[in-house]
Coordinates of C-alpha atoms and ligand atoms in Angstrom, one line a residue:
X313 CA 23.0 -3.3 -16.3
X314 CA 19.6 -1.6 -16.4
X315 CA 19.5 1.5 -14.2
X316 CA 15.4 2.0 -12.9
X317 CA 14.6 4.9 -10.6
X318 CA 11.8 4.7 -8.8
X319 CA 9.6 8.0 -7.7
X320 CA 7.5 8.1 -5.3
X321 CA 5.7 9.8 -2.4
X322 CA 6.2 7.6 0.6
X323 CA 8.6 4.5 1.3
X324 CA 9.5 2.3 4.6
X325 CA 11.3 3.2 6.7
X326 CA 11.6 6.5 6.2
X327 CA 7.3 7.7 5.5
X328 CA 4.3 5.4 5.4
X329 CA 0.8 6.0 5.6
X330 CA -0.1 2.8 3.8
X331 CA 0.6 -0.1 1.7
X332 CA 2.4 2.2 -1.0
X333 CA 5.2 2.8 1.4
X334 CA 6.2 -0.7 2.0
X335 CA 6.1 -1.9 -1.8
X336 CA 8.2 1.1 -2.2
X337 CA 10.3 0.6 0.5
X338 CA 10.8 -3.6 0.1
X339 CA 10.3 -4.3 -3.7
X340 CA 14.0 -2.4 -4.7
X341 CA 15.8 -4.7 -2.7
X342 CA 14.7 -8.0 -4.5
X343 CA 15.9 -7.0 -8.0
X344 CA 18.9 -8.8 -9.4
X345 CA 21.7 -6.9 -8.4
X346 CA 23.7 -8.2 -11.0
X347 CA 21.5 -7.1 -13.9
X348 CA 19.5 -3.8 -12.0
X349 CA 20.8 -0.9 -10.9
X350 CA 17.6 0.2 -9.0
X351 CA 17.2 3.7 -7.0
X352 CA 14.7 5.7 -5.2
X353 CA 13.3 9.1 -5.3
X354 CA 11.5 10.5 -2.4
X355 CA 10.8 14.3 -0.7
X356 CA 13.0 14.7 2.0
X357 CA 10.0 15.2 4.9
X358 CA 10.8 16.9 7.9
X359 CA 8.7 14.2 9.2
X360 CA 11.0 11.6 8.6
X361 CA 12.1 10.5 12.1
X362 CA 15.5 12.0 13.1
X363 CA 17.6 8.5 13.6
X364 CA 16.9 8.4 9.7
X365 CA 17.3 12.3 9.0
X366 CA 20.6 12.5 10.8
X367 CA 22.1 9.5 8.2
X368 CA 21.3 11.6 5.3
X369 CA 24.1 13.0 3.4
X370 CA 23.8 16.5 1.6
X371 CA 24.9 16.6 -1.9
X372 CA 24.3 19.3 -3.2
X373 CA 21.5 22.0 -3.9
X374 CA 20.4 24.2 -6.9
X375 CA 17.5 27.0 -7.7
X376 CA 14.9 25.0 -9.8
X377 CA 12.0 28.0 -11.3
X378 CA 8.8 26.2 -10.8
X379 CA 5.5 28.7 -11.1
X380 CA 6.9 32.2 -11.5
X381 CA 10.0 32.0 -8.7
X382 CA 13.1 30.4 -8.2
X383 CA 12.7 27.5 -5.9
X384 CA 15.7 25.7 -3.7
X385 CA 16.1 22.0 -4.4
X386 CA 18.4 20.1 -2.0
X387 CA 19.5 16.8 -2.6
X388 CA 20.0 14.8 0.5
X389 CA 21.3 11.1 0.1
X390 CA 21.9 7.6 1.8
X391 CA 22.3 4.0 1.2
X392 CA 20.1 2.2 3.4
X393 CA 19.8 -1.8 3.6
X394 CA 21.2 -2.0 0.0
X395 CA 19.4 0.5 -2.1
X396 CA 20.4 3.8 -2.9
X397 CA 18.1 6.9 -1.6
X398 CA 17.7 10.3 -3.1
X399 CA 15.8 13.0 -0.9
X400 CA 14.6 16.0 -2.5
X401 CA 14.8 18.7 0.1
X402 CA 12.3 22.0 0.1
X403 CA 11.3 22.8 3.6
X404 CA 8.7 24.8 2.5
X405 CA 6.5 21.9 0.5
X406 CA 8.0 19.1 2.8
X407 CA 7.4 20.4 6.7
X408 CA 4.3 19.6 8.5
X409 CA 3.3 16.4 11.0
X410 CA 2.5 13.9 7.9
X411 CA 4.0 13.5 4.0
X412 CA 0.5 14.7 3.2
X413 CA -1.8 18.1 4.0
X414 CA -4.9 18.9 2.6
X415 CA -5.7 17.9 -1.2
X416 CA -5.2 21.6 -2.7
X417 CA -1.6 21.9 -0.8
X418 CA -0.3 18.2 -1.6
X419 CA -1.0 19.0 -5.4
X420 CA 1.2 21.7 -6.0
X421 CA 3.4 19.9 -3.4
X422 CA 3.7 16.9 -5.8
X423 CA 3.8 19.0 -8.9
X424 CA 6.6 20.9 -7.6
X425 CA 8.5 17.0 -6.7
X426 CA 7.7 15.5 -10.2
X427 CA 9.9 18.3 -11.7
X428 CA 12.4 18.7 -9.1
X429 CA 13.0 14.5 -8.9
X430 CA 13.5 14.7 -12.6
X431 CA 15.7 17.6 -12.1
X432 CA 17.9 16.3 -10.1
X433 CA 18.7 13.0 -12.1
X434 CA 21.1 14.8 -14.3
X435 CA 22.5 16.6 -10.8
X436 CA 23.9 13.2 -8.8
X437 CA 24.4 11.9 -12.7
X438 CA 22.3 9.1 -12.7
X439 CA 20.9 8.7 -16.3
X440 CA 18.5 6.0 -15.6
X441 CA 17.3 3.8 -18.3
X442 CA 13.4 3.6 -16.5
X443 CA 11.7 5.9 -14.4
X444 CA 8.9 3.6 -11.8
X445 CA 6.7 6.0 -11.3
X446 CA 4.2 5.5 -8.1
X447 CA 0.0 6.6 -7.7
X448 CA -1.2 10.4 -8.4
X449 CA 1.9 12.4 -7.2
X450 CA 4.1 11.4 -9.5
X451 CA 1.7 11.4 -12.7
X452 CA 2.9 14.3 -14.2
X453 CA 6.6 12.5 -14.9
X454 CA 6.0 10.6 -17.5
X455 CA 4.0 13.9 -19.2
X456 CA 7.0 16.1 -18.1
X457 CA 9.3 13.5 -20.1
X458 CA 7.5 14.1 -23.4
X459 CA 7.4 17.4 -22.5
X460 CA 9.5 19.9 -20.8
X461 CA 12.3 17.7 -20.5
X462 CA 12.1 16.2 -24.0
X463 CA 14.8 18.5 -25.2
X464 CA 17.9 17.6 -23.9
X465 CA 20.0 14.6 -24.5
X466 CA 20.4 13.1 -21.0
X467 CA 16.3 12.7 -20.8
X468 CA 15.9 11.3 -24.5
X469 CA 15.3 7.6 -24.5
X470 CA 13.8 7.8 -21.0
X471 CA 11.0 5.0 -20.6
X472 CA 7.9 5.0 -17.9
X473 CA 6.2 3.2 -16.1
X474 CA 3.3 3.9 -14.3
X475 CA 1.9 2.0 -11.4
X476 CA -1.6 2.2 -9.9
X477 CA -1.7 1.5 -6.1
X478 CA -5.7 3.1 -5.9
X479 CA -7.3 4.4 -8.7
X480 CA -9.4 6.3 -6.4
X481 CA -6.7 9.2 -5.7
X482 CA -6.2 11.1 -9.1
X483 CA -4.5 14.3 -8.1
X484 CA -8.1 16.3 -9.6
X485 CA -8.6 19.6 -9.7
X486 CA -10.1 22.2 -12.0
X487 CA -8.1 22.5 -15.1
X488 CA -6.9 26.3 -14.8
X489 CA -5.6 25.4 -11.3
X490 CA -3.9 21.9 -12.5
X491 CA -2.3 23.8 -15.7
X492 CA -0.8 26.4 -13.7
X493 CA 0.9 23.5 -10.9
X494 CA 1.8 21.4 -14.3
X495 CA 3.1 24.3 -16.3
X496 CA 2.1 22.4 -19.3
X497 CA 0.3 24.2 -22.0
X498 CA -3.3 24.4 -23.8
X499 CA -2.4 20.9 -25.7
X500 CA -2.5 18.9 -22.6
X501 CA -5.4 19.7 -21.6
X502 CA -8.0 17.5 -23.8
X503 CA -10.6 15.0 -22.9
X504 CA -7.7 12.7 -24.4
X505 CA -4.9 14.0 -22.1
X506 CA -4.9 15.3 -18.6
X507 CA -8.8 16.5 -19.0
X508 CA -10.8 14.4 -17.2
X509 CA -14.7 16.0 -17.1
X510 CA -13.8 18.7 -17.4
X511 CA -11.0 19.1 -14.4
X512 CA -7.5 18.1 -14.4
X513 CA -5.9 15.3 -13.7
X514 CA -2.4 14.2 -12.6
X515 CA -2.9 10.8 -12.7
X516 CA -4.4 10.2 -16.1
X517 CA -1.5 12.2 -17.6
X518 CA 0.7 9.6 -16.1
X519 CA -1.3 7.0 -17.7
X520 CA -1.7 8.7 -21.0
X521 CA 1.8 9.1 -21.2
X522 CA 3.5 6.1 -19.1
X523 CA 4.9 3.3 -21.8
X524 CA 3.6 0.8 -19.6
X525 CA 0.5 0.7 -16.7
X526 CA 0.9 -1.4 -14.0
X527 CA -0.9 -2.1 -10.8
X528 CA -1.2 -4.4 -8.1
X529 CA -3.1 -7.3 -8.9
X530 CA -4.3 -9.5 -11.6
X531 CA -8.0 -9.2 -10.6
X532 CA -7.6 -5.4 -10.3
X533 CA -6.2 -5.2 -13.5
X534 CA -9.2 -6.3 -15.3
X535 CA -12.1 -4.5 -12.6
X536 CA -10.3 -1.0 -13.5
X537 CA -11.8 -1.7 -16.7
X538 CA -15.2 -1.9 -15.8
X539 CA -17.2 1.3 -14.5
X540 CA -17.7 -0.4 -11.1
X541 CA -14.1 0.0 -10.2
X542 CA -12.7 2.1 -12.8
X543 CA -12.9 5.4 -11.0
X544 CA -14.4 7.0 -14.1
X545 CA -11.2 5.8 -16.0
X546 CA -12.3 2.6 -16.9
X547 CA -12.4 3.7 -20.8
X548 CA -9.0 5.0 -20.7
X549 CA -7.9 1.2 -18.6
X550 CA -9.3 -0.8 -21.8
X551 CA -7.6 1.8 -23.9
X552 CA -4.6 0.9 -22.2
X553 CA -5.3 -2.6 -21.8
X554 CA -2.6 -4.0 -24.0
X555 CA 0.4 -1.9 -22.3
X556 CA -1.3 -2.6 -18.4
X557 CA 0.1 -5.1 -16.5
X558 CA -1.2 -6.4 -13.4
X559 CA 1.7 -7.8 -10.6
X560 CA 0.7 -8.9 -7.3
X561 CA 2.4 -7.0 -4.5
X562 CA 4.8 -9.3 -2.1
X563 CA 5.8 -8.4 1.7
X564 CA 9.5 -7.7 3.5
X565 CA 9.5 -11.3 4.6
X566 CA 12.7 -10.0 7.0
X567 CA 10.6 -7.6 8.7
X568 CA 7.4 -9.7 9.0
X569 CA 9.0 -13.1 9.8
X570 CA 6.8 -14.7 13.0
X571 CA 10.3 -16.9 13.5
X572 CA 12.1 -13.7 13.9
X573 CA 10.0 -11.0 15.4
X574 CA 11.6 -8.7 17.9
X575 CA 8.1 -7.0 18.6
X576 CA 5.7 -9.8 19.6
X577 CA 5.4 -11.8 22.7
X578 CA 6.7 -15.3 21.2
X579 CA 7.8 -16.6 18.2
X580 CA 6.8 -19.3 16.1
X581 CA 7.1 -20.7 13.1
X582 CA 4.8 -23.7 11.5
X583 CA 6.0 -26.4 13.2
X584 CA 5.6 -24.8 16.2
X585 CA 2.3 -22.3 16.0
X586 CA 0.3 -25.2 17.2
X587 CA 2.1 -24.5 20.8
X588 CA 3.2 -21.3 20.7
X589 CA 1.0 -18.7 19.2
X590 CA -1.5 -18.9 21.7
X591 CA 1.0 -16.9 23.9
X592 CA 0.7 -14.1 22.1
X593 CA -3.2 -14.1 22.3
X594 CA -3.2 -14.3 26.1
X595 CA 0.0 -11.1 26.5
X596 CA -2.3 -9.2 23.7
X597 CA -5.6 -10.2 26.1
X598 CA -3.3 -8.7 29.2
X599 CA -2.0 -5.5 27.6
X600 CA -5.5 -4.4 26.6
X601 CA -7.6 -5.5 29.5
X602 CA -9.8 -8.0 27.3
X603 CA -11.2 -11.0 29.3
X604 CA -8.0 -13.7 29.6
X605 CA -9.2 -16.6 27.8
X606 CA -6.4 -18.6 25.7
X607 CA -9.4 -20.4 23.5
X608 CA -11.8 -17.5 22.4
X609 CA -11.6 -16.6 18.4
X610 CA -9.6 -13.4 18.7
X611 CA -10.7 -11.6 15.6
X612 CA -8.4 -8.5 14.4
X613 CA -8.4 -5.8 12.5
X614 CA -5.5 -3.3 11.0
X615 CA -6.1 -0.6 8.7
X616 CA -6.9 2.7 7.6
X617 CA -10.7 3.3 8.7
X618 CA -12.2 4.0 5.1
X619 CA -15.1 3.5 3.0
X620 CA -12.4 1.3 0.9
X621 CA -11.5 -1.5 3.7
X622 CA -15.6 -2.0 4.2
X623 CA -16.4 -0.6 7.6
X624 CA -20.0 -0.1 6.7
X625 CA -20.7 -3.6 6.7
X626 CA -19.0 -4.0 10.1
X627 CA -20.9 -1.2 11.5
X628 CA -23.9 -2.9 10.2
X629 CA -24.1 -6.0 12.3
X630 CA -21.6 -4.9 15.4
X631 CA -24.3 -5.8 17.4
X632 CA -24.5 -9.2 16.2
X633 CA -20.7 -9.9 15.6
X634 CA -20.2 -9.1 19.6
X635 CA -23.1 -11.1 20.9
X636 CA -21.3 -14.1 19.4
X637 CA -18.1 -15.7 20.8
X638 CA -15.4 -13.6 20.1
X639 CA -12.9 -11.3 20.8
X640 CA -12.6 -8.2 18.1
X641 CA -9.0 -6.1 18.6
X642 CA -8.9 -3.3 16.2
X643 CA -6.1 -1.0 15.2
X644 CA -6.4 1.8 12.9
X645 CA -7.3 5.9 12.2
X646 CA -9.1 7.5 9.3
X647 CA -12.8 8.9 8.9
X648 CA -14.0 10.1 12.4
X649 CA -17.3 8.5 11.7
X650 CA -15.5 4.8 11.7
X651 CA -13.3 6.5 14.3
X652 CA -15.9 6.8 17.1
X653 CA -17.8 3.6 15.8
X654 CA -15.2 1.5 17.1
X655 CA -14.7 3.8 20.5
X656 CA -18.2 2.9 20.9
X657 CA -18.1 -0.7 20.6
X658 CA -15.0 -0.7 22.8
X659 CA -17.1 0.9 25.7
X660 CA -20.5 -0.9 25.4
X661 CA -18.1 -4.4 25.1
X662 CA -15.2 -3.8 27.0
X663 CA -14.2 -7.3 27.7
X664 CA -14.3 -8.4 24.2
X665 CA -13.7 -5.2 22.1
X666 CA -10.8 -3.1 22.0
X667 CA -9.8 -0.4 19.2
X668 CA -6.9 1.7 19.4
X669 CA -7.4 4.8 17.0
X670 CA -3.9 5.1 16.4
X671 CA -1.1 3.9 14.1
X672 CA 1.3 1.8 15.7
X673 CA 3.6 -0.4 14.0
X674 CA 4.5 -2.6 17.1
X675 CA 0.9 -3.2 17.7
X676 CA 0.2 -4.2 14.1
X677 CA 3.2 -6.6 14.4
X678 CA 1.0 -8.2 18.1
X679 CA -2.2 -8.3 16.4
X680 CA -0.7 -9.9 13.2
X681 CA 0.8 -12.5 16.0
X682 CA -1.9 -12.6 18.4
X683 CA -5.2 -12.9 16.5
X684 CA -6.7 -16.2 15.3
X685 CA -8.5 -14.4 12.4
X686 CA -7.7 -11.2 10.2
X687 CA -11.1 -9.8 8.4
X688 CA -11.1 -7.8 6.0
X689 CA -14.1 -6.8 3.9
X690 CA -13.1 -4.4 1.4
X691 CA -15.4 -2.5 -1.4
X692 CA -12.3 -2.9 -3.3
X693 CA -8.9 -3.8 -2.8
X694 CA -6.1 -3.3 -5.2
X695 CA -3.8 -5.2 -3.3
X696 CA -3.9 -5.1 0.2
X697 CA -0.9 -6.4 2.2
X698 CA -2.7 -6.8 5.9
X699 CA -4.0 -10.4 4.1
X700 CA -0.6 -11.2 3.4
X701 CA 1.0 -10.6 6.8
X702 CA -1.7 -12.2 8.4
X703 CA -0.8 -15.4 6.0
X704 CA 2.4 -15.1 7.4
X705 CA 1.7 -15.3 10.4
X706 CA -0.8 -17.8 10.3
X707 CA -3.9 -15.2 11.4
X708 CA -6.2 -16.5 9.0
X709 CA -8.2 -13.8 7.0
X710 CA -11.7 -13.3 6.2
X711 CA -12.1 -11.3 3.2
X712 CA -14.3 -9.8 0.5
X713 CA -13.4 -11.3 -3.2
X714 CA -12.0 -8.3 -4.9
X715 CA -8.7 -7.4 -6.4
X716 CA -5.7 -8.5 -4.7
X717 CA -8.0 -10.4 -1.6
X718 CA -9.5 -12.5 -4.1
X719 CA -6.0 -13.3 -6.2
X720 CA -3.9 -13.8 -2.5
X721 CA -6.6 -15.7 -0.4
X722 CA -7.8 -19.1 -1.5
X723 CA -11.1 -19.9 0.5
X724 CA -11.3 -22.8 2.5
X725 CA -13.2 -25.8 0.6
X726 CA -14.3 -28.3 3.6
X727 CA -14.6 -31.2 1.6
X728 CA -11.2 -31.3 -0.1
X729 CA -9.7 -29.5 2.5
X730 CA -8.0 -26.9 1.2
X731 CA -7.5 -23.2 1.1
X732 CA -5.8 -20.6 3.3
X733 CA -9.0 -18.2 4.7
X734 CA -12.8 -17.5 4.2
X735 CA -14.0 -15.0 1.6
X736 CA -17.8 -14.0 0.5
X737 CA -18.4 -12.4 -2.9
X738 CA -21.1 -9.9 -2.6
X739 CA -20.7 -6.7 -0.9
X740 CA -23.5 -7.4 2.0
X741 CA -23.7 -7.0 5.5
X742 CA -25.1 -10.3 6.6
X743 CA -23.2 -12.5 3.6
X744 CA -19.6 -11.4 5.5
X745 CA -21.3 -12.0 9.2
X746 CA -22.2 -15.6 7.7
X747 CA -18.7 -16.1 6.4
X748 CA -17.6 -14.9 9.8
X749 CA -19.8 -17.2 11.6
X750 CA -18.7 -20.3 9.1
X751 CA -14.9 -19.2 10.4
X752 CA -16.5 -19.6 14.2
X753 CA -17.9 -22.7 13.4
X754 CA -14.7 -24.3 12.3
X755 CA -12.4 -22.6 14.5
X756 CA -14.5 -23.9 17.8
X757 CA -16.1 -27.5 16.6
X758 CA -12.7 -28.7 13.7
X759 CA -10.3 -27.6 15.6
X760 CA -7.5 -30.2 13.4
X761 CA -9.0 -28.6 10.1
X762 CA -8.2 -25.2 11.2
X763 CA -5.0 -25.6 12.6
X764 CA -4.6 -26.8 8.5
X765 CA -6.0 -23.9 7.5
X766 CA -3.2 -22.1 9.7
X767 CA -0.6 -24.4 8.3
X768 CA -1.6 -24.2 4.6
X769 CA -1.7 -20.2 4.9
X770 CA 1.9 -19.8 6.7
X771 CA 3.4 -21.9 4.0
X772 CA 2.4 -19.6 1.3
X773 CA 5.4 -17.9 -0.3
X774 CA 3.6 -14.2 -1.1
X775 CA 7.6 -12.5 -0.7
X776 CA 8.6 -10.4 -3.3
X777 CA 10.7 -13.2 -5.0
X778 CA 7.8 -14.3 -8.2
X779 CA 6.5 -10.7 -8.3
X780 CA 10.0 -9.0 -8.3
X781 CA 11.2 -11.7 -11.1
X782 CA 7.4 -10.2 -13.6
X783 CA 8.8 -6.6 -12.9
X784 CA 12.4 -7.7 -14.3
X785 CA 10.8 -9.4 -17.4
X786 CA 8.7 -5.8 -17.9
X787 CA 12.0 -3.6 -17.5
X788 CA 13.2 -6.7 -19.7
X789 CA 10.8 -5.6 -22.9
X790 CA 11.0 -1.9 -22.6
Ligands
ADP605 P1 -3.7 0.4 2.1 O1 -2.4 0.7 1.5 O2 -4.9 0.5 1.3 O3 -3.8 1.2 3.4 P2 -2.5 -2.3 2.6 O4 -3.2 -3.5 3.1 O5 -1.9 -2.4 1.2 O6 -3.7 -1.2 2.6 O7 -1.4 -1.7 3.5 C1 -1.6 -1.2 4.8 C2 -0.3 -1.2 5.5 O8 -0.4 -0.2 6.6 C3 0.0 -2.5 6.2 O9 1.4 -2.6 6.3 C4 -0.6 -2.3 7.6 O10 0.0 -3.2 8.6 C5 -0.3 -0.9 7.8 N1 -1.3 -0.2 8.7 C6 -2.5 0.3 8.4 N2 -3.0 0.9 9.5 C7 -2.1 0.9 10.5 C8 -2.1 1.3 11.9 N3 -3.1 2.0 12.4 N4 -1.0 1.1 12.6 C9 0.1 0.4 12.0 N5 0.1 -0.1 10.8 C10 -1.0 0.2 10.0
GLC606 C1 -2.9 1.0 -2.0 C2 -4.0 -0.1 -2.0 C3 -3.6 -1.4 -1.4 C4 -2.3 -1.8 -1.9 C5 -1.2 -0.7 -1.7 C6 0.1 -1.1 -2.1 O1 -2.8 1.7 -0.8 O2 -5.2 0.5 -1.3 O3 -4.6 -2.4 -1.8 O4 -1.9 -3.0 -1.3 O5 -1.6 0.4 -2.3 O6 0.2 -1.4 -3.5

């Protein structure tokens, strides 16, 4: 039996702000039970809603000294749908509205959890045999393991693995105020260690020091190598290239199941989508006051509202989008400046444009259900997982070709008829509009073809079940 612990900063159901809290939170649960022994690590957030909070059990609690004091470390615990949860618990690092504050805060926040998860393995005696180690707040683990910890004999033998959700969050900050968080010494902090131009940096320490890299797709895998996408790292990825590993990411096919939905309108599956989706377009058209009209292309969008998901180019031809015939329903919060774009929109078009500036996971679930296309342009994408619920639920998506949209989303091909969604390769306003209007002109004149479309991209199988299997054949080699 291999014992793996994951670490990481958010995970469903407990804390999500994004896509790293549901592969947290779903991939555990698709190991081989028989042959993994897998576990999680996250901060016990006062945030966590109370019908999870009040299931934890307290185990125990010690003094850790992290920068100068003596600092409590609970260790709350549950076993939830399968998987076994630790929580570390520090009220003082771990209050506020959200798992995250401001960028100074969350880094001696995380610095203080990378010591205090590893401190507590030897606490609730779990010696695992891998540490899974998750984006920027838990870079300093695998560094710690070489380091601090590298004495004693429950910590010898440890191996890492380090996976990259978004290269674009390092945990940065000038070295003097990273080595003091870190507690690690002069040594570390070299151009070929945790000094990155001339700052520190939390997540290149993780990849420095990790045995293995991973991250979320194939076609991210090899554009972190390139100084487009590499984040200023792309040296250190080719360094790494032989030990990185790209895995596409899956989705809970429980939770997001159109056959089995408790939060939309009415369910279907692909025999029956043909009939039945439509419902949940018109209910979605009545709850938001958009004009009822079962046959308009109801276009949505779900996401944080970032320079990342491509909102720029949306921005760019609103105008145009809205004059043509369809309906745009929009969920998301992030930069105000995307923010009040879409409150706009939704005031000069109210009939056809609604955004809620919000995060709601119901009304993800209805727009998943509801909308006849998904679109999503990103700048880059390491994943994504909005594509892959939409292919689930037969919304087809319009994407950009990079990273994970480009390795999850096969473009339609008229002539042979195939492919599961529309995608457009260069990051250009007018190049996604005419992708979009391509989508229009199929959806309205070929009716029979896109219904195929719908069909081909709800019989997909993106669950965890391949991508669980590459993960075992890595723990498999280490
Ligand atoms: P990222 O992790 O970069 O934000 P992903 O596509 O990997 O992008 O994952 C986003 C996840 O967050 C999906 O589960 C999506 O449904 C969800 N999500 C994003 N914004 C919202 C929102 N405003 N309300 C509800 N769910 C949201
Ligand atoms: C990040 C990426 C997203 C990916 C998610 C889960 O948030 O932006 O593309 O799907 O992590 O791996």
């Amino acid at each position: 039996m291999k014992k793996v612990c994951f670490i990481a900063s958010e995970c469903v159901p407990f804390v999500k702000t994004g896509g790293l809290a549901d592969v947290v939170g779903s991939l555990p649960k698709y190991f081989d039970k028989e042959k993994f022994d897998v576990r999680v690590i996250i901060p016990d957030y006062t945030c966590i809603p109370e019908t999870y909070r009040s299931q934890m059990q307290y185990r125990t609690h010690f003094y850790m000294n992290y920068n100068g004091r003596d600092r409590y470390v609970g260790i709350m615990e549950m076993d939830y749908d399968g998987i076994h949860y630790y929580f570390v618990d520090n009220e003082e690092y771990f209050s506020g509205p959200g798992p995250y504050t401001d960028m100074f805060y969350d880094l001696e926040k995380f610095a203080f959890f990378c010591k205090a998860a590893l401190s507590i393995l030897p606490v609730v005696d779990f010696r695992p045999d891998i540490i899974h180690c998750h984006d920027w707040q838990t870079g300093l683990i695998p560094v710690h393991l070489k380091d601090k910890f590298a004495g004693g004999e429950f910590y010898r033998g440890i191996k890492t693995v380090m996976t990259i959700h978004n290269l674009k969050f390092q945990g940065v900050w000038d070295v003097k105020t990273i080595q003091r968080l870190s507690e690690l010494s002069d040594y570390y902090f070299t151009p070929d260690k945790l000094e990155h131009y001339k700052n520190g940096n939390m997540l290149k320490g993780g990849i420095v020091y990790a045995d293995y890299v991973t991250t979320v797709s194939e076609t991210y895998a090899r554009e972190i190598q390139t100084p487009f996408y590499g984040e200023n790292l792309d040296g250190l990825m080719r360094a790494r290239s032989g030990q990185l590993w790209g895995i596409v990411n899956g989705i809970d096919y429980d939770v997001y199941n159109p056959a089995t939905d408790k939060l939309i309108e009415r369910r279907y599956t692909v025999d029956t989508f043909r009939r039945d989706k439509v419902k949940n377009k018109i209910a979605l058209q009545k709850e938001l006051g958009l004009r009822d009209d079962p046959k308009v292309m109801m276009i949505g969008i779900v996401s944080r509202l970032t320079d990342q998901k491509g909102f720029d180019l949306i921005q760019c031809v609103m105008d145009e989008l809205c004059s043509d015939a369809v309906q745009l329903v929009v969920l998301g919060t992030g930069d105000a400046k995307y923010e009040n774009m879409f409150r706009h929109y939704d005031w000069k078009y109210a009939d056809t444009v609604s955004a809620m500036i919000c995060y709601n996971e119901a009304m993800s679930h209805k727009i998943y259900a509801s909308c006849d296309a998904f679109l999503m342009p990103s700048l880059f994408e390491p994943c994504g997982l909005s594509q892959l619920m939409s292919l689930r639920y037969g919304t087809v998506p319009i994407v950009r070709e990079t990273g994970g949209l480009k390795d999850t989303v096969e473009p339609y091909n008229e002539y042979e008829k195939t492919g599961t969604g529309f995608s457009f390769a260069n990051y250009n306003a007018h190049e996604m509009l005419g992708t979009i209007r391509y989508a229009e002109q199929i959806f309205y004149d070929k009716e029979r073809d896109w219904n195929k479309i719908v069909e081909r991209a709800m019989r997909k199988d993106f669950s965890w079940k391949a991508s669980a299997k590459k993960y075992e054949e890595l723990y498999n080699i280490m």
